[in-house]
Amino acid sequence: MTAPDSHALPRHEAIVNASGMAEAHAVYRVGVRDLCEFSAKTGSLDLRFTPSPTAQQGIQGHQWVAQQRGPHHETEVALSGQYKGLRVSGRADGYDPLHNTLEEVKTHRGRLDALAPNHRALHWAQAKVYGALMCQSKGLQEIVLTVVYLDVVSQTETPFTEVFGAADLQDFFVALCNTFLMWAEQELAHRQRRDQHLAALGFPQAPFRPGQRDLAAAVYRACAQSHTLRAQAPTGIGKTLGTLFPALRAMPVSGLDKLFYLTAKTPGRQVALDALRQLAPPTTPPPLRWVELVARDKSCEHPGKACHGEACPLAMGFYDKLPAARQAAAQLGTLDRAQLREVALAHAVCPYYLGHEMVRWADVVVGDYNHYFDRSAMLYALTADQGWKVALLVDEAHHLAARACSMYSADLTQAEALAVRPRAPSSIRPKLDAWLNEWQLLLDREARCVPPQDAVTLNDPPESFLRALQKLNSAIGEHLNNHPTQAHGPVLPFYFRTLSFAALADAWGEHSLCELDTSDQPPPLAPADPTAPELPWASGADTARPGDGSGQAPGRLSLRNVVPAPFLRPRLQAADAVVLFSATLYPEDHDHHLLGLPTETRTLVVPSPFDPDRLAVRVLPISTRLSDRARSLPPLAQTMARQFDAAPGNYLAFFSSFDYLLKAQRQLQAARPDIATWAQSPGMTEADRQAFLERFQVGGRGIGFAVLGGVFGEGVDLPGQRLIGAFIATVGLPQFDQANDAVRTKVDALFGRGHDYTYVYPAVQKVVQAAGRVIRTATDSGTVWLMDDRYLRPPYRDLLPPEWGLARSTR
């Protein structure tokens, strides 16, 4: 699958004259590929799946072609040339000086006639630019150009050769350069205007709030001096403006190309966009460009239609219409989801992929963690490919480790293989059946374990299982190579999952766990719909699997990452500066071990600027352990009622589970039916969540019951009298189950802190976040009840904020 191509960000540089003095010339550096992709790419967007070589296969393919050539053949020939203010450079794949032949090598898999015409035209454009540069370099009058397509599977070359005159190639080169220069000159003017604006940027909410100036100063130093900063700052001091403002001020100082503001949840993106509107009010032309990235399913205008010109009107002619859409978007500058959509639809292009294009030309990008940290993250790939100098602002950074673990985990089930088998083409069936046999062997082997277990942790992914999976992937890939029009139906998403699993298996190491779970129940195999159109590759409705193992328990094999540092480290190193900030950071050793932070990372802890006397923290020394919960209910309800009577208003009560929550709510309702209560329920919709929060009105009175660590435990802003207190009836420990214990054992073996990393630190973080809902501004006041005796003892007491003053706490 090929996404819209990337473009180099035009740069200007100083040229040294004959006297040795630097002169500021408007010289732009751009690679041959980027020049062609910007100026020569036409046609429709086409994201239909087409099997393509891996990066390693591409490298090996180029090497194989070079080995087939004679002794005079030159490889990776460095070429460069200049036209007006544009310096173009790149490396031609090969040149034979004896025959004056320059080669551009492209690797592929499967049928060459499946290659889109606009891709072929782009390949020829690159060959012609290299030809023009070679003619300039050697003073040639003409040159032979060959575009060589190599099938990496069959190692078959298909060459296309033409002879071009130097004058024609120069005319082609000049035309591309002129197209690019028009944009590049605009970009230089924007960069100068941006840097002037940011150098004079004033803080929009002067004066700084208490603690906000310390945060801003530390962020500025991190971005200006190119280092990594961990910043813990209390809720309510304005962390978003306190990080965005200094990072923007540092951009002209440190020569940053881009600033990536990354969030864990959608509300965090909105807060960042609101802050950007204050820092760069809309003007024409805009001094600062920013773009919001959203998930494709949230920005698709034609859900259900495939992303190619034959199916979607916004993909048709995408690259033909892109220049005008890009120009309009750049002139607008402030591109949140709604504004990006408006520009895109006005030019009949896809909003999602226009947003991707504008990342190349934006100064600030606001997106989710996965846009930079995921395995296939666009922002990281572009940063590495284009050599951008970027700074990362990672909001609510206490979420990063858990989110990264999910990014670098994968699982496969026996049930999904059984479900896809009836639709699989006959060429795939033997390899699919062989893999299903490996499933059965794996399950049978584990079934003989004594005592029997539903889930086991394996030392390594089973080798024979992985070999069968690789053969299955090869078979599916070969079928799609030979039948590109059949890349639809249930096999394709199944193929993506098996490829993902295989890729993580290749990266297997001590950072992950391999777990086999035999407790899953498979979905029933639905009979084929007689009214549905027959798929071209369907070979019948055979739902039988090899052997008679239909009565066997299904299985799930998981590669579960528990230490994402090996994957995150190169992404953090690719950034010039990194700032991770939150109201509740984990201890330093935790972040160094799990996130892969550099050893020289600096840490800032901003003390709470709020009067500690405005928050009363009290402890009810009871046990909320599972075996004691029934006995805990009466004192819990009594304490909540007494607090409500002493200070009527709105409260949040947090519990470890929905079961415990409902029992406590019933206990309070039975004892005090006059106190209004409302409760979180599993699977609440967005409307349900909003209705829950709307109960917290100024002048209201009641208690909302919620689960600790859920949607109401953080990111909820209920200032003033909307919320005056919280009850936290748990220490928030994750479940002591087999899955978590496997993590504890693994982390303990690696770092010696398994219990703390797995249980204690996540628990305390959730507690502090929940308590942080009470004090949102300097004028707020309230009460937090910690309802468990463990809060009075280490390690919980020692990890809580010192301003809570638990030594003075009373029952």
Coordinates of C-alpha atoms in Angstrom, one line a residue, residues 354-551:
L354 CA -4.6 16.8 2.2
G355 CA -3.8 16.9 5.9
H356 CA -0.9 14.5 5.4
E357 CA 0.4 16.7 2.6
M358 CA 0.2 19.8 4.7
V359 CA 2.3 18.2 7.4
R360 CA 5.2 18.9 5.0
W361 CA 4.5 22.6 5.1
A362 CA 3.2 23.2 8.6
D363 CA 5.2 24.6 11.5
V364 CA 3.2 22.9 14.2
V365 CA 1.5 19.5 14.0
V366 CA -1.0 18.4 16.6
G367 CA -1.8 14.7 16.7
D368 CA -2.0 11.5 18.6
Y369 CA 0.9 9.6 20.1
N370 CA 0.6 7.0 17.3
H371 CA 1.4 9.6 14.6
Y372 CA 5.0 9.7 15.8
F373 CA 5.6 6.6 18.0
D374 CA 3.7 3.8 16.2
R375 CA 5.6 1.3 14.0
S376 CA 4.3 2.9 10.8
A377 CA 4.1 6.4 12.2
M378 CA 4.0 9.1 9.4
L379 CA 5.6 11.9 11.4
Y380 CA 8.6 9.8 12.5
A381 CA 9.1 8.4 8.9
L382 CA 9.0 11.9 7.4
T383 CA 11.4 13.3 10.1
A384 CA 13.9 10.6 9.4
D385 CA 13.5 10.8 5.6
Q386 CA 13.5 14.6 5.2
G387 CA 16.1 15.3 7.9
W388 CA 13.8 17.7 9.7
K389 CA 14.9 19.3 12.9
V390 CA 11.9 18.8 15.2
A391 CA 10.9 19.2 18.8
L392 CA 8.4 16.9 20.5
L393 CA 5.9 18.1 23.2
V394 CA 4.4 14.9 24.7
D395 CA 1.3 15.8 26.7
E396 CA 0.0 13.6 29.6
A397 CA 3.3 11.6 29.2
H398 CA 2.3 9.2 32.0
H399 CA 0.2 7.4 29.3
L400 CA 3.1 7.0 26.9
A401 CA 4.5 3.7 28.2
A402 CA 1.1 1.9 28.2
R403 CA 0.2 3.3 24.8
A404 CA 3.5 2.3 23.4
C405 CA 3.2 -1.3 24.8
S406 CA 0.0 -1.6 22.8
M407 CA 1.6 -0.3 19.6
Y408 CA 4.3 -2.9 19.8
S409 CA 2.0 -5.9 20.7
A410 CA 0.1 -8.2 18.4
D411 CA -2.0 -11.4 18.6
L412 CA -3.5 -14.0 16.4
T413 CA -6.2 -16.5 17.0
Q414 CA -7.0 -19.9 15.7
A415 CA -10.6 -18.8 15.3
E416 CA -9.9 -16.0 12.8
A417 CA -7.9 -18.5 10.7
L418 CA -10.9 -20.9 10.7
A419 CA -13.3 -18.0 9.9
V420 CA -11.3 -16.9 6.9
R421 CA -10.6 -20.4 5.5
P422 CA -13.9 -20.8 3.6
R423 CA -13.2 -17.6 1.6
A424 CA -9.5 -18.4 1.0
P425 CA -8.5 -19.1 -2.6
S426 CA -7.3 -22.6 -3.4
S427 CA -3.7 -21.5 -3.8
I428 CA -3.6 -20.4 -0.2
R429 CA -5.5 -23.3 1.4
P430 CA -2.5 -25.7 1.7
K431 CA -0.4 -23.2 3.6
L432 CA -3.4 -22.1 5.7
D433 CA -4.1 -25.7 6.6
A434 CA -0.5 -26.3 7.5
W435 CA -0.6 -23.3 9.8
L436 CA -3.8 -24.5 11.4
N437 CA -2.1 -27.9 12.0
E438 CA 0.7 -26.0 13.8
W439 CA -2.0 -24.3 15.9
Q440 CA -3.4 -27.7 16.9
L441 CA 0.1 -29.1 17.7
L442 CA 0.7 -26.0 19.9
L443 CA -2.6 -26.4 21.7
D444 CA -2.2 -30.1 22.1
R445 CA 1.3 -29.7 23.6
E446 CA 0.1 -27.1 26.1
A447 CA -3.0 -29.2 27.0
R448 CA -0.6 -31.9 28.4
C449 CA 0.7 -29.4 30.9
V450 CA 0.2 -30.3 34.6
P451 CA -1.6 -28.7 36.1
P452 CA -3.7 -27.5 33.1
Q453 CA -3.8 -23.8 32.6
D454 CA -5.9 -21.5 30.4
A455 CA -3.0 -19.2 29.7
V456 CA 0.8 -19.9 29.7
T457 CA 3.8 -17.8 29.1
L458 CA 6.2 -19.3 26.5
N459 CA 9.9 -18.8 26.6
D460 CA 9.9 -17.8 22.9
P461 CA 7.5 -17.7 20.0
P462 CA 7.2 -21.3 18.6
E463 CA 9.7 -21.7 15.7
S464 CA 7.6 -24.2 13.7
F465 CA 4.5 -22.0 14.2
L466 CA 6.4 -19.0 12.8
R467 CA 7.9 -20.9 9.9
A468 CA 4.4 -22.0 8.9
L469 CA 3.1 -18.4 9.3
Q470 CA 5.9 -17.1 7.1
K471 CA 5.0 -19.6 4.4
L472 CA 1.3 -18.6 4.7
N473 CA 2.2 -14.9 4.3
S474 CA 4.3 -15.7 1.3
A475 CA 1.5 -17.7 -0.3
I476 CA -1.0 -14.9 0.3
G477 CA 1.4 -12.3 -1.0
E478 CA 2.1 -14.4 -4.1
H479 CA -1.6 -14.8 -4.8
L480 CA -2.1 -11.0 -4.5
N481 CA 0.8 -10.5 -6.8
N482 CA -0.8 -12.7 -9.5
H483 CA -4.3 -11.5 -8.9
P484 CA -4.1 -7.8 -7.9
T485 CA -7.8 -7.2 -8.6
Q486 CA -8.7 -9.7 -5.9
A487 CA -7.3 -7.7 -3.0
H488 CA -10.5 -7.5 -1.1
G489 CA -12.7 -9.6 1.2
P490 CA -11.8 -11.1 4.6
V491 CA -8.3 -12.4 3.5
L492 CA -6.8 -9.0 3.2
P493 CA -7.4 -7.8 6.8
F494 CA -6.3 -11.2 8.0
Y495 CA -3.1 -10.8 5.9
F496 CA -2.4 -7.5 7.5
R497 CA -2.7 -9.0 11.0
T498 CA -0.4 -12.0 10.1
L499 CA 2.2 -9.6 8.6
S500 CA 2.1 -7.5 11.7
F501 CA 2.5 -10.5 14.0
A502 CA 5.4 -11.8 11.9
A503 CA 7.1 -8.4 11.9
L504 CA 7.0 -8.2 15.7
A505 CA 8.2 -11.8 15.9
D506 CA 11.2 -10.8 13.9
A507 CA 11.9 -8.1 16.5
W508 CA 11.3 -10.5 19.4
G509 CA 13.4 -9.9 22.5
E510 CA 13.4 -9.5 26.3
H511 CA 11.2 -6.5 25.9
S512 CA 8.1 -8.7 25.3
L513 CA 6.2 -11.7 26.5
C514 CA 4.9 -14.6 24.3
E515 CA 1.6 -15.9 25.8
L516 CA -0.8 -18.6 24.7
D517 CA -4.4 -18.4 25.9
T518 CA -6.7 -21.3 25.3
S519 CA -9.8 -19.8 27.1
D520 CA -11.1 -17.8 24.1
Q521 CA -14.3 -18.9 22.5
P522 CA -14.4 -18.7 18.7
P523 CA -17.1 -16.8 16.8
P524 CA -19.6 -19.1 15.1
L525 CA -18.9 -19.7 11.4
A526 CA -21.8 -18.0 9.6
P527 CA -23.1 -19.7 6.5
A528 CA -22.4 -17.9 3.3
D529 CA -25.0 -15.3 2.4
P530 CA -26.8 -16.6 -0.8
T531 CA -27.6 -13.1 -1.8
A532 CA -24.0 -11.9 -1.6
P533 CA -22.0 -11.7 -4.9
E534 CA -19.5 -14.5 -5.3
L535 CA -15.9 -13.3 -4.8
P536 CA -13.6 -14.0 -7.7
W537 CA -11.3 -16.1 -5.6
A538 CA -13.9 -18.0 -3.5
S539 CA -13.5 -21.7 -4.0
G540 CA -16.6 -23.0 -2.4
A541 CA -18.3 -23.0 1.0
D542 CA -16.0 -25.6 2.6
T543 CA -15.8 -24.8 6.3
A544 CA -14.0 -27.9 7.4
R545 CA -10.5 -27.7 8.8
P546 CA -7.9 -30.3 8.4
G547 CA -8.3 -33.2 10.9
D548 CA -11.2 -33.6 13.2
G549 CA -10.1 -31.0 15.8
S550 CA -13.3 -28.9 15.5
G551 CA -14.0 -29.8 19.2

